[in-house]
CSV table of N, CA and C and ligand atoms in Angstrom, one decimal:
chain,number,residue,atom,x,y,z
A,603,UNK,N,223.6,57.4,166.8
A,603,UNK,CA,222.2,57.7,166.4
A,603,UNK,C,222.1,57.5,164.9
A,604,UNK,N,220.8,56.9,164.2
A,604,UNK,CA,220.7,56.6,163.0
A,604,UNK,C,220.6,58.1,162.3
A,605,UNK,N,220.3,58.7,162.7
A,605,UNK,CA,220.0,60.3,162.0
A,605,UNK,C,221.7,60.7,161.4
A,606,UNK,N,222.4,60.5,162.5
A,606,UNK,CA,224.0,60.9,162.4
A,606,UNK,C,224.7,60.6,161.6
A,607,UNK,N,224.5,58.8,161.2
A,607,UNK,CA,224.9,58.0,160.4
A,607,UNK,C,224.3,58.4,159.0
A,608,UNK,N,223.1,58.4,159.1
A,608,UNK,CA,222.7,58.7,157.1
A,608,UNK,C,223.4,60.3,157.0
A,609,UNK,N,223.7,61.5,157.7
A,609,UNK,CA,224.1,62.3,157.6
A,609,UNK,C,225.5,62.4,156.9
A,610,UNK,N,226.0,61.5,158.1
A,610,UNK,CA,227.5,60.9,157.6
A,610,UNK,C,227.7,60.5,156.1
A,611,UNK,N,227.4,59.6,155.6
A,611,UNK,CA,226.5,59.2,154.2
A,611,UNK,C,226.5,60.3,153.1
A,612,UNK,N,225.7,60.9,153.9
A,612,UNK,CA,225.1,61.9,152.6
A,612,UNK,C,226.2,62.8,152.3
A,613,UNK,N,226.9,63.2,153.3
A,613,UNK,CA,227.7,64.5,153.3
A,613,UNK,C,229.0,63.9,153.3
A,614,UNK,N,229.6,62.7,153.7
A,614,UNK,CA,230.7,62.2,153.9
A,614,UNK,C,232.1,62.8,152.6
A,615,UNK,N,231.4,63.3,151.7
A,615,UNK,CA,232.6,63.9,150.8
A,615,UNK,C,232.7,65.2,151.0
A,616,UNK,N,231.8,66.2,151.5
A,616,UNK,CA,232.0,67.2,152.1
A,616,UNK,C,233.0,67.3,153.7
A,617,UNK,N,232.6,66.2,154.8
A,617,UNK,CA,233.0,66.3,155.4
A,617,UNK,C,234.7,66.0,155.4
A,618,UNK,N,234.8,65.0,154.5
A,618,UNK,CA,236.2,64.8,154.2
A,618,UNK,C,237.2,66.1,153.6
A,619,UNK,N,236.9,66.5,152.7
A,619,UNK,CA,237.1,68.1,152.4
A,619,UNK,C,237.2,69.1,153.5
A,620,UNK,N,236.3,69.1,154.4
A,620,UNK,CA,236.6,70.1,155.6
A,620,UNK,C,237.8,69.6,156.9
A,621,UNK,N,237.6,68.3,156.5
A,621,UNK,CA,238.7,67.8,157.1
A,621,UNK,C,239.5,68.2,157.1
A,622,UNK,N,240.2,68.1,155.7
A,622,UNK,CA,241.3,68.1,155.1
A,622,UNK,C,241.8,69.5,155.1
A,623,UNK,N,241.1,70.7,155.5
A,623,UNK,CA,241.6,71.6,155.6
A,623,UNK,C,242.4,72.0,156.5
A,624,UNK,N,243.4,73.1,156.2
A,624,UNK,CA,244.3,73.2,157.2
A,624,UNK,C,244.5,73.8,158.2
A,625,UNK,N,243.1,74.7,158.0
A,625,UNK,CA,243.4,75.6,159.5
A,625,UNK,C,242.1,75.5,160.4
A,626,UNK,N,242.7,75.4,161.2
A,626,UNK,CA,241.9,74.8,163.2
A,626,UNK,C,240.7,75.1,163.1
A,627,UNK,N,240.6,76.7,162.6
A,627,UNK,CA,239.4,77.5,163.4
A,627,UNK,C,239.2,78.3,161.8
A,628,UNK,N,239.0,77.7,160.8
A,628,UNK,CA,238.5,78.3,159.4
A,628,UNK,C,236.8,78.3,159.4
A,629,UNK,N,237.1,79.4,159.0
A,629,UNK,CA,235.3,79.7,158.1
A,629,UNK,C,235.2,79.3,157.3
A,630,UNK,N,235.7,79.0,156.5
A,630,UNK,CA,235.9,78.1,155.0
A,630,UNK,C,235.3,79.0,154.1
A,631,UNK,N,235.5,80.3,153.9
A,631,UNK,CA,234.8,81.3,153.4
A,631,UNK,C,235.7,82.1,152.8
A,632,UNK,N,236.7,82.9,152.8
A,632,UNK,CA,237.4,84.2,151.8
A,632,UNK,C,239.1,83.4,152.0
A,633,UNK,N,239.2,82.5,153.1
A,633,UNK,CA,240.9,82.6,153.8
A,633,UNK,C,241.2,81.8,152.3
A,634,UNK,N,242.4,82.4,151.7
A,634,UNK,CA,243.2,81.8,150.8
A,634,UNK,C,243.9,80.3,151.3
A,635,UNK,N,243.8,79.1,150.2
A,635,UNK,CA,244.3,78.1,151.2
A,635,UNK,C,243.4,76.8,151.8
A,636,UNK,N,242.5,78.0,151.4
A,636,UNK,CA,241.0,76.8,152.3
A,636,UNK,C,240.8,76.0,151.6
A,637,UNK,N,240.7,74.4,152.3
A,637,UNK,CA,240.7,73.1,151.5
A,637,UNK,C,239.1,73.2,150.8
A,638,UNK,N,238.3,74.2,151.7
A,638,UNK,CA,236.5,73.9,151.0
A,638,UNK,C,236.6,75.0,150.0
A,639,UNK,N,237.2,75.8,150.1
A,639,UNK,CA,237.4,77.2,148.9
A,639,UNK,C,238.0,76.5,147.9
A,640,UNK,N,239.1,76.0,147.7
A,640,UNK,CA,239.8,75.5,146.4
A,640,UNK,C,238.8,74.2,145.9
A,641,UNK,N,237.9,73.4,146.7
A,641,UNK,CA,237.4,72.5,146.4
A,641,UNK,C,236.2,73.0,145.8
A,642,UNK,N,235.7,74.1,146.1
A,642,UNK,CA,234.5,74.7,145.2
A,642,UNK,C,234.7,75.5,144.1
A,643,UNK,N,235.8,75.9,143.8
A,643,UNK,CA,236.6,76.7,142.6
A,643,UNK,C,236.6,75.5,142.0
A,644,UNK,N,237.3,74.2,142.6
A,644,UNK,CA,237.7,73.5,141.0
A,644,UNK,C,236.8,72.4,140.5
A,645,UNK,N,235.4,73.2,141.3
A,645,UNK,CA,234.3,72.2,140.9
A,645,UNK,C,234.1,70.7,141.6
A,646,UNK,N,235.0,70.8,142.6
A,646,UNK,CA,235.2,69.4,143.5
A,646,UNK,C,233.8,69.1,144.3
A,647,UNK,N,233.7,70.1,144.8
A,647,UNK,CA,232.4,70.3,145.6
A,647,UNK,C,231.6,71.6,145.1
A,648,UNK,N,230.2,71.2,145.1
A,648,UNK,CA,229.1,71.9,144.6
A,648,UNK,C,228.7,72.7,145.4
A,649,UNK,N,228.7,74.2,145.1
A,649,UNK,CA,228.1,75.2,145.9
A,649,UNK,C,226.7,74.7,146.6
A,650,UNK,N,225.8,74.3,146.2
A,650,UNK,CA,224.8,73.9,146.4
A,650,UNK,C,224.7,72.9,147.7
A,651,UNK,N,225.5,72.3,147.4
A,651,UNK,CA,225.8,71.0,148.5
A,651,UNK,C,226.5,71.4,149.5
A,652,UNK,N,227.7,72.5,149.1
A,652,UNK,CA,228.1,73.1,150.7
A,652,UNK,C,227.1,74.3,151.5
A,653,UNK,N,226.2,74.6,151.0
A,653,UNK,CA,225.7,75.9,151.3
A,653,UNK,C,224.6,74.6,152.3
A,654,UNK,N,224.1,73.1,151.9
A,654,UNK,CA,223.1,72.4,152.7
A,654,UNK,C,223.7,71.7,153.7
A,655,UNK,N,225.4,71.8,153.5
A,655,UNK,CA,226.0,71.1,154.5
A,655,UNK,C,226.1,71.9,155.8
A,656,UNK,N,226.7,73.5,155.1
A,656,UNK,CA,226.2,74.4,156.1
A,656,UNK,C,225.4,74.9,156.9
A,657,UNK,N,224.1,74.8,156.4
A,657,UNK,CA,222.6,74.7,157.1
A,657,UNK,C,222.5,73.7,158.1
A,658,UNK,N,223.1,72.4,157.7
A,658,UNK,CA,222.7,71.4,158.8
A,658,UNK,C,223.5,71.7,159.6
A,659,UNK,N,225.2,72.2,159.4
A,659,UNK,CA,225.7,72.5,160.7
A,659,UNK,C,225.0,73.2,161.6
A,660,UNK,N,224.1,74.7,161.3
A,660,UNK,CA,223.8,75.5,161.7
A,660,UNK,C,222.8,74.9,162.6
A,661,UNK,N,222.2,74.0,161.9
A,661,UNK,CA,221.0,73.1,162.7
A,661,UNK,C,221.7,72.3,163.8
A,662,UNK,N,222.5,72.0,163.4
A,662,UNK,CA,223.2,70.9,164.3
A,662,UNK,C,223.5,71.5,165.6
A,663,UNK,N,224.3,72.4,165.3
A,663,UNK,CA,225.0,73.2,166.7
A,663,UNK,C,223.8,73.9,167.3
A,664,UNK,N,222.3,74.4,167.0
A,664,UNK,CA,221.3,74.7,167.5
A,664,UNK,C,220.7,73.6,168.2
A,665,UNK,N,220.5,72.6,167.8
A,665,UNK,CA,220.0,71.4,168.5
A,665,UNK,C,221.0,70.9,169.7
A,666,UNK,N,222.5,71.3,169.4
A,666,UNK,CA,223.2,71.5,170.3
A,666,UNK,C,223.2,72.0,171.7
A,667,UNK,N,222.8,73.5,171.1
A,667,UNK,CA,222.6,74.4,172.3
A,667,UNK,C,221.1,74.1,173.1
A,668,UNK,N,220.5,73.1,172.4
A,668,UNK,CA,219.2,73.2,173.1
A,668,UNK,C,219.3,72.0,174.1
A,669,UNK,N,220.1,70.9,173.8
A,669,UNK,CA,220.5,70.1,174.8
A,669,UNK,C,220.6,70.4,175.6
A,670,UNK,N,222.1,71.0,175.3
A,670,UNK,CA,223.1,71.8,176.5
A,670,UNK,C,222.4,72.5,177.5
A,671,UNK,N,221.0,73.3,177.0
A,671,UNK,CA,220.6,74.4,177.7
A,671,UNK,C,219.1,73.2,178.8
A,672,UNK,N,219.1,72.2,178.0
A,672,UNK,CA,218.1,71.6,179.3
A,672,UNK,C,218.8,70.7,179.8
A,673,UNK,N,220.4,70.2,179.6
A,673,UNK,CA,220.8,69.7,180.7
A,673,UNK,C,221.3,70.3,182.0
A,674,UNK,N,222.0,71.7,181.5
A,674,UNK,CA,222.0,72.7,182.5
A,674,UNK,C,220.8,73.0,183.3
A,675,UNK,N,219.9,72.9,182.8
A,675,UNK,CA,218.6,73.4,183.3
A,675,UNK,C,218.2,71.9,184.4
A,676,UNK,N,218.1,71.1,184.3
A,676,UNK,CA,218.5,69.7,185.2
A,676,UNK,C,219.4,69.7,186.0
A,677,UNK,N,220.5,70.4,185.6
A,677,UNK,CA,221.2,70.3,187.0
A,677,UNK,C,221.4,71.4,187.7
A,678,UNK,N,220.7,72.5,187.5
A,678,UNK,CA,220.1,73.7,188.6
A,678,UNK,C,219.3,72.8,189.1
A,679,UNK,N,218.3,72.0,188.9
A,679,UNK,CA,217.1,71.5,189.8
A,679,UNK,C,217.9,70.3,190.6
A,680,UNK,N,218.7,69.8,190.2
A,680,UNK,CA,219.2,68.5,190.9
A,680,UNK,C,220.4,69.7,192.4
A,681,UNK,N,220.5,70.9,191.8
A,681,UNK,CA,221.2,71.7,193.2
A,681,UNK,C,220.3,72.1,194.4
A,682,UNK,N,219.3,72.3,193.5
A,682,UNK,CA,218.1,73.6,194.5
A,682,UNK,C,217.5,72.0,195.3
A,683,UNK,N,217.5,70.5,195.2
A,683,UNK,CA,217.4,70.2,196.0
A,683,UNK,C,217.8,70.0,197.6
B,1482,ZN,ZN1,238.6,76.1,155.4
């Protein structure tokens, strides 16, 4: 999707950063260690820019669930036939 790709783009040095972190299942928020915590202490990454990265996640995984919730909803109807 073209939306996905300029996303990629915009955020691609954040995303690389979160990558790079080391643990599986991080908040990227208080855990000592955190590759997005030490990258916002040393000025690597801009508070500002992760706080919009995190909104889009937030968006993202909501648009997520709204999928999810009318594909399920499709295939209740494709049973009740
Ligand atoms: Zn982290």
């Amino acid at each position: 999707m073209e939306a996905d790709e300029g996303m990629e783009i915009m955020f691609g040095d954040v995303e690389e950063i979160v990558r790079s972190c080391r643990f599986y299942d991080c908040g990227h928020g208080n855990e000592p260690g955190c590759a997005v915590r030490e990258a916002l202490e040393s000025g690597k990454l801009e508070e500002k820019r992760w706080n919009s990265w995190l909104k889009l996640q937030k968006e993202m995984a909501h648009l997520e669930a709204k999928k999810e919730g009318k594909l399920r909803l499709k295939e209740k109807q494709w049973e009740g036939r």
